[in-house]
Amino acid sequence: MNKILIAEDEKPIANLLCTALEGAGYRCIWAPDGAAASDFLEAEPFDLVLLDIMLPKANGYEVLEYCKTLDVPVIFLTAKGQLEDRVKGLRLGAEDYITKPFELMELLARVETVLRRCGKTGRVLQLPPDIEIDTASRVVRRDGEPVSLTVKEYDLLLLFLQNKNVALYRDRIYERVWGEEYLGDSRTVDLHIQRMRKKLGLESRLVAVYKIGYRLEV
Ligand code: CA
């Protein structure tokens, strides 16, 4: 999952961005000023920064310089009509800009384009400490070694990864993975889950929940 830092001092705008991006499957962290943005960037890796220019404490241009040293792509958020800001931002090395107020569809399209252009969309999911799933090639690795899963086992693994720490009902699991109505045959679900978790060494983490189904504990 791509992680995006939103550096924007206007909370309603930051909230709107966050909601839209999280709805599209991105993880977002909000920094209300330039200093906070730099602190977040220093502390953890990001795939992209949405960066407002007029920010308290350190402005967008200063944060952009820092992003460049970390090799994190930046999309500038500029107020309508500030053509000079846009030109300056692009010249200084921003990947793109979005004009406020923005259309959410346009925002998502631009984010996707920049992430792709910067090689950030290799969709690798992690299940620390040992499991990695490349969803583009559907290759699953345990301690770096490929593990051969059947289609159902792979789909089950993804379902649990998308629902970490959530108890999933057998009927829901069945309907999601088999795409058919669950008629009460719990053995099919149990059998596939048991095989999958054995292959991946998840016996202690993918646990049965009494009378319900299963839960992946992370
Ligand atoms: Ca601002």
Short mmCIF file of C-alpha atoms and ligand atoms in Angstrom, two decimals:
data_model
loop_
_atom_site.label_atom_id
_atom_site.label_comp_id
_atom_site.label_asym_id
_atom_site.label_seq_id
_atom_site.Cartn_x
_atom_site.Cartn_y
_atom_site.Cartn_z
CA MET A 1 0.00 0.00 0.00
CA ASN A 2 1.44 3.36 -0.98
CA LYS A 3 1.91 5.84 1.82
CA ILE A 4 1.27 9.53 1.20
CA LEU A 5 2.18 12.50 3.35
CA ILE A 6 -0.29 15.37 3.19
CA ALA A 7 1.39 18.64 4.16
CA GLU A 8 -1.47 21.12 4.34
CA ASP A 9 -2.33 23.60 7.07
CA GLU A 10 -6.03 23.86 6.24
CA LYS A 11 -7.58 20.98 8.08
CA PRO A 12 -10.77 20.66 5.99
CA ILE A 13 -8.67 20.34 2.83
CA ALA A 14 -6.35 17.82 4.48
CA ASN A 15 -9.37 15.81 5.64
CA LEU A 16 -10.87 15.82 2.18
CA LEU A 17 -7.60 14.65 0.65
CA CYS A 18 -7.18 11.97 3.29
CA THR A 19 -10.69 10.62 2.85
CA ALA A 20 -10.43 10.49 -0.93
CA LEU A 21 -7.00 8.87 -0.95
CA GLU A 22 -7.80 6.34 1.76
CA GLY A 23 -10.95 5.45 -0.14
CA ALA A 24 -8.73 4.69 -3.12
CA GLY A 25 -6.53 2.41 -1.02
CA TYR A 26 -3.67 4.70 -0.01
CA ARG A 27 -2.40 5.26 3.50
CA CYS A 28 -2.25 8.90 4.53
CA ILE A 29 -0.53 10.88 7.22
CA TRP A 30 -1.31 14.53 7.82
CA ALA A 31 1.28 17.17 8.64
CA PRO A 32 -0.24 20.56 9.54
CA ASP A 33 2.96 22.56 8.91
CA GLY A 34 6.32 22.39 7.19
CA ALA A 35 8.26 21.42 10.30
CA ALA A 36 5.90 18.52 11.06
CA ALA A 37 6.16 17.40 7.42
CA SER A 38 9.96 17.31 7.65
CA ASP A 39 9.76 15.38 10.92
CA PHE A 40 7.50 12.74 9.38
CA LEU A 41 9.74 12.48 6.33
CA GLU A 42 12.75 11.99 8.52
CA ALA A 43 11.04 9.35 10.64
CA GLU A 44 9.54 7.05 8.00
CA PRO A 45 9.53 6.41 4.26
CA PHE A 46 6.79 7.90 2.05
CA ASP A 47 5.96 7.19 -1.57
CA LEU A 48 4.59 10.65 -2.29
CA VAL A 49 4.06 14.06 -0.66
CA LEU A 50 1.11 16.33 -1.41
CA LEU A 51 2.64 19.63 -0.50
CA ASP A 52 0.94 22.95 0.08
CA ILE A 53 3.16 25.93 -0.72
CA MET A 54 1.93 28.38 1.92
CA LEU A 55 2.67 26.42 5.08
CA PRO A 56 3.53 27.66 8.57
CA LYS A 57 6.99 27.04 10.04
CA ALA A 58 8.64 25.93 6.79
CA ASN A 59 7.09 26.67 3.43
CA GLY A 60 6.49 24.23 0.61
CA TYR A 61 9.64 25.16 -1.28
CA GLU A 62 11.78 24.39 1.75
CA VAL A 63 10.04 21.05 2.30
CA LEU A 64 10.47 20.29 -1.41
CA GLU A 65 14.23 20.65 -1.06
CA TYR A 66 14.16 18.14 1.75
CA CYS A 67 11.98 15.73 -0.27
CA LYS A 68 14.50 15.87 -3.09
CA THR A 69 17.33 14.77 -0.82
CA LEU A 70 15.15 11.80 0.22
CA ASP A 71 14.06 11.06 -3.34
CA VAL A 72 10.35 11.34 -2.47
CA PRO A 73 8.16 12.65 -5.31
CA VAL A 74 6.09 15.76 -4.63
CA ILE A 75 2.81 17.06 -6.00
CA PHE A 76 2.28 20.72 -5.12
CA LEU A 77 -1.08 21.97 -3.93
CA THR A 78 -1.50 25.51 -5.18
CA ALA A 79 -4.25 28.04 -4.82
CA LYS A 80 -6.13 28.93 -7.95
CA GLY A 81 -4.46 31.50 -10.14
CA GLN A 82 -1.00 31.29 -8.64
CA LEU A 83 0.66 30.48 -11.91
CA GLU A 84 4.03 31.70 -10.70
CA ASP A 85 3.95 29.22 -7.83
CA ARG A 86 3.20 26.37 -10.17
CA VAL A 87 5.98 27.26 -12.56
CA LYS A 88 8.42 27.73 -9.73
CA GLY A 89 7.39 24.45 -8.13
CA LEU A 90 7.83 22.47 -11.33
CA ARG A 91 11.12 24.15 -12.04
CA LEU A 92 12.37 23.27 -8.59
CA GLY A 93 11.57 19.62 -9.17
CA ALA A 94 7.97 18.91 -8.16
CA GLU A 95 6.46 16.13 -10.27
CA ASP A 96 3.12 17.84 -10.72
CA TYR A 97 0.72 20.31 -9.14
CA ILE A 98 -2.93 20.33 -8.24
CA THR A 99 -4.92 23.54 -8.13
CA LYS A 100 -7.23 24.15 -5.18
CA PRO A 101 -10.17 23.72 -5.23
CA PHE A 102 -9.57 20.40 -6.95
CA GLU A 103 -11.73 17.68 -8.40
CA LEU A 104 -11.24 14.43 -6.52
CA MET A 105 -11.14 12.36 -9.70
CA GLU A 106 -8.41 14.56 -11.09
CA LEU A 107 -6.47 14.36 -7.85
CA LEU A 108 -6.58 10.56 -7.83
CA ALA A 109 -5.55 10.38 -11.48
CA ARG A 110 -2.57 12.66 -10.89
CA VAL A 111 -1.47 10.78 -7.78
CA GLU A 112 -1.65 7.48 -9.66
CA THR A 113 0.30 8.87 -12.62
CA VAL A 114 3.09 10.26 -10.46
CA LEU A 115 3.39 7.08 -8.43
CA ARG A 116 3.61 5.03 -11.61
CA ARG A 117 6.10 7.37 -13.24
CA CYS A 118 8.30 7.23 -10.15
CA GLY A 119 8.16 3.45 -9.96
CA LYS A 120 6.22 3.38 -6.70
CA THR A 121 3.33 1.19 -7.75
CA GLY A 122 4.96 -2.22 -7.50
CA ARG A 123 2.25 -3.47 -5.21
CA VAL A 124 4.15 -5.46 -2.67
CA LEU A 125 2.26 -6.29 0.50
CA GLN A 126 4.12 -7.24 3.63
CA LEU A 127 3.19 -9.49 6.48
CA PRO A 128 6.10 -8.97 8.82
CA PRO A 129 8.43 -10.47 9.69
CA ASP A 130 8.78 -13.03 6.93
CA ILE A 131 6.03 -12.86 4.28
CA GLU A 132 5.88 -10.71 1.18
CA ILE A 133 3.25 -10.72 -1.56
CA ASP A 134 3.81 -9.17 -4.96
CA THR A 135 0.25 -8.63 -6.13
CA ALA A 136 1.30 -7.79 -9.68
CA SER A 137 3.01 -11.14 -10.29
CA ARG A 138 1.04 -13.01 -7.55
CA VAL A 139 4.30 -14.31 -6.14
CA VAL A 140 4.34 -15.01 -2.41
CA ARG A 141 7.65 -15.26 -0.58
CA ARG A 142 8.46 -16.53 2.86
CA ASP A 143 11.91 -15.52 4.09
CA GLY A 144 12.67 -14.58 0.49
CA GLU A 145 11.79 -18.04 -0.88
CA PRO A 146 8.79 -18.36 -3.23
CA VAL A 147 5.91 -20.36 -1.79
CA SER A 148 3.56 -22.12 -4.18
CA LEU A 149 -0.07 -21.38 -3.32
CA THR A 150 -3.20 -22.47 -5.14
CA VAL A 151 -5.50 -19.74 -6.47
CA LYS A 152 -7.86 -20.16 -3.50
CA GLU A 153 -5.04 -20.15 -0.98
CA TYR A 154 -3.65 -16.97 -2.49
CA ASP A 155 -7.06 -15.29 -2.50
CA LEU A 156 -7.56 -16.31 1.13
CA LEU A 157 -4.22 -14.82 2.10
CA LEU A 158 -5.09 -11.51 0.43
CA LEU A 159 -8.49 -11.45 2.10
CA PHE A 160 -6.93 -11.84 5.54
CA LEU A 161 -4.26 -9.25 4.77
CA GLN A 162 -6.99 -6.78 3.87
CA ASN A 163 -8.75 -7.56 7.15
CA LYS A 164 -5.97 -7.75 9.69
CA ASN A 165 -7.10 -8.46 13.26
CA VAL A 166 -10.71 -8.83 12.12
CA ALA A 167 -12.63 -12.02 12.83
CA LEU A 168 -14.02 -13.12 9.48
CA TYR A 169 -17.10 -15.31 9.36
CA ARG A 170 -16.81 -18.55 7.40
CA ASP A 171 -19.75 -17.61 5.21
CA ARG A 172 -18.16 -14.26 4.33
CA ILE A 173 -14.82 -15.91 3.61
CA TYR A 174 -16.49 -18.45 1.37
CA GLU A 175 -18.54 -15.89 -0.51
CA ARG A 176 -15.55 -13.60 -1.03
CA VAL A 177 -13.09 -16.24 -2.17
CA TRP A 178 -15.31 -18.77 -3.92
CA GLY A 179 -17.74 -16.19 -5.24
CA GLU A 180 -20.70 -18.40 -4.40
CA GLU A 181 -23.32 -18.49 -1.73
CA TYR A 182 -22.23 -20.33 1.41
CA LEU A 183 -24.37 -23.38 2.04
CA GLY A 184 -22.84 -24.37 5.34
CA ASP A 185 -20.02 -26.65 4.21
CA SER A 186 -17.37 -25.35 6.58
CA ARG A 187 -14.89 -28.09 5.66
CA THR A 188 -13.97 -26.47 2.35
CA VAL A 189 -13.00 -23.21 4.04
CA ASP A 190 -11.21 -24.95 6.91
CA LEU A 191 -9.23 -27.23 4.62
CA HIS A 192 -7.95 -24.45 2.38
CA ILE A 193 -7.08 -22.20 5.29
CA GLN A 194 -5.24 -24.99 7.07
CA ARG A 195 -3.15 -25.76 4.00
CA MET A 196 -2.40 -22.11 3.33
CA ARG A 197 -1.32 -21.29 6.85
CA LYS A 198 0.85 -24.40 7.05
CA LYS A 199 2.68 -23.47 3.85
CA LEU A 200 3.32 -19.99 5.23
CA GLY A 201 3.96 -20.93 8.86
CA LEU A 202 0.97 -18.85 10.01
CA GLU A 203 -0.47 -21.46 12.41
CA SER A 204 -0.05 -19.24 15.46
CA ARG A 205 -1.16 -16.03 13.72
CA LEU A 206 -4.09 -17.10 11.58
CA VAL A 207 -6.29 -18.40 14.33
CA ALA A 208 -9.70 -20.04 14.48
CA VAL A 209 -12.36 -17.98 16.23
CA TYR A 210 -14.86 -20.16 18.03
CA LYS A 211 -18.21 -20.39 16.23
CA ILE A 212 -17.21 -17.60 13.83
CA GLY A 213 -14.33 -18.32 11.51
CA TYR A 214 -10.76 -17.03 11.43
CA ARG A 215 -8.69 -14.02 12.31
CA LEU A 216 -5.23 -12.96 11.16
CA GLU A 217 -3.41 -11.50 14.14
CA VAL A 218 -0.83 -8.88 13.32
CA CA B 1 -1.74 26.85 3.16
#
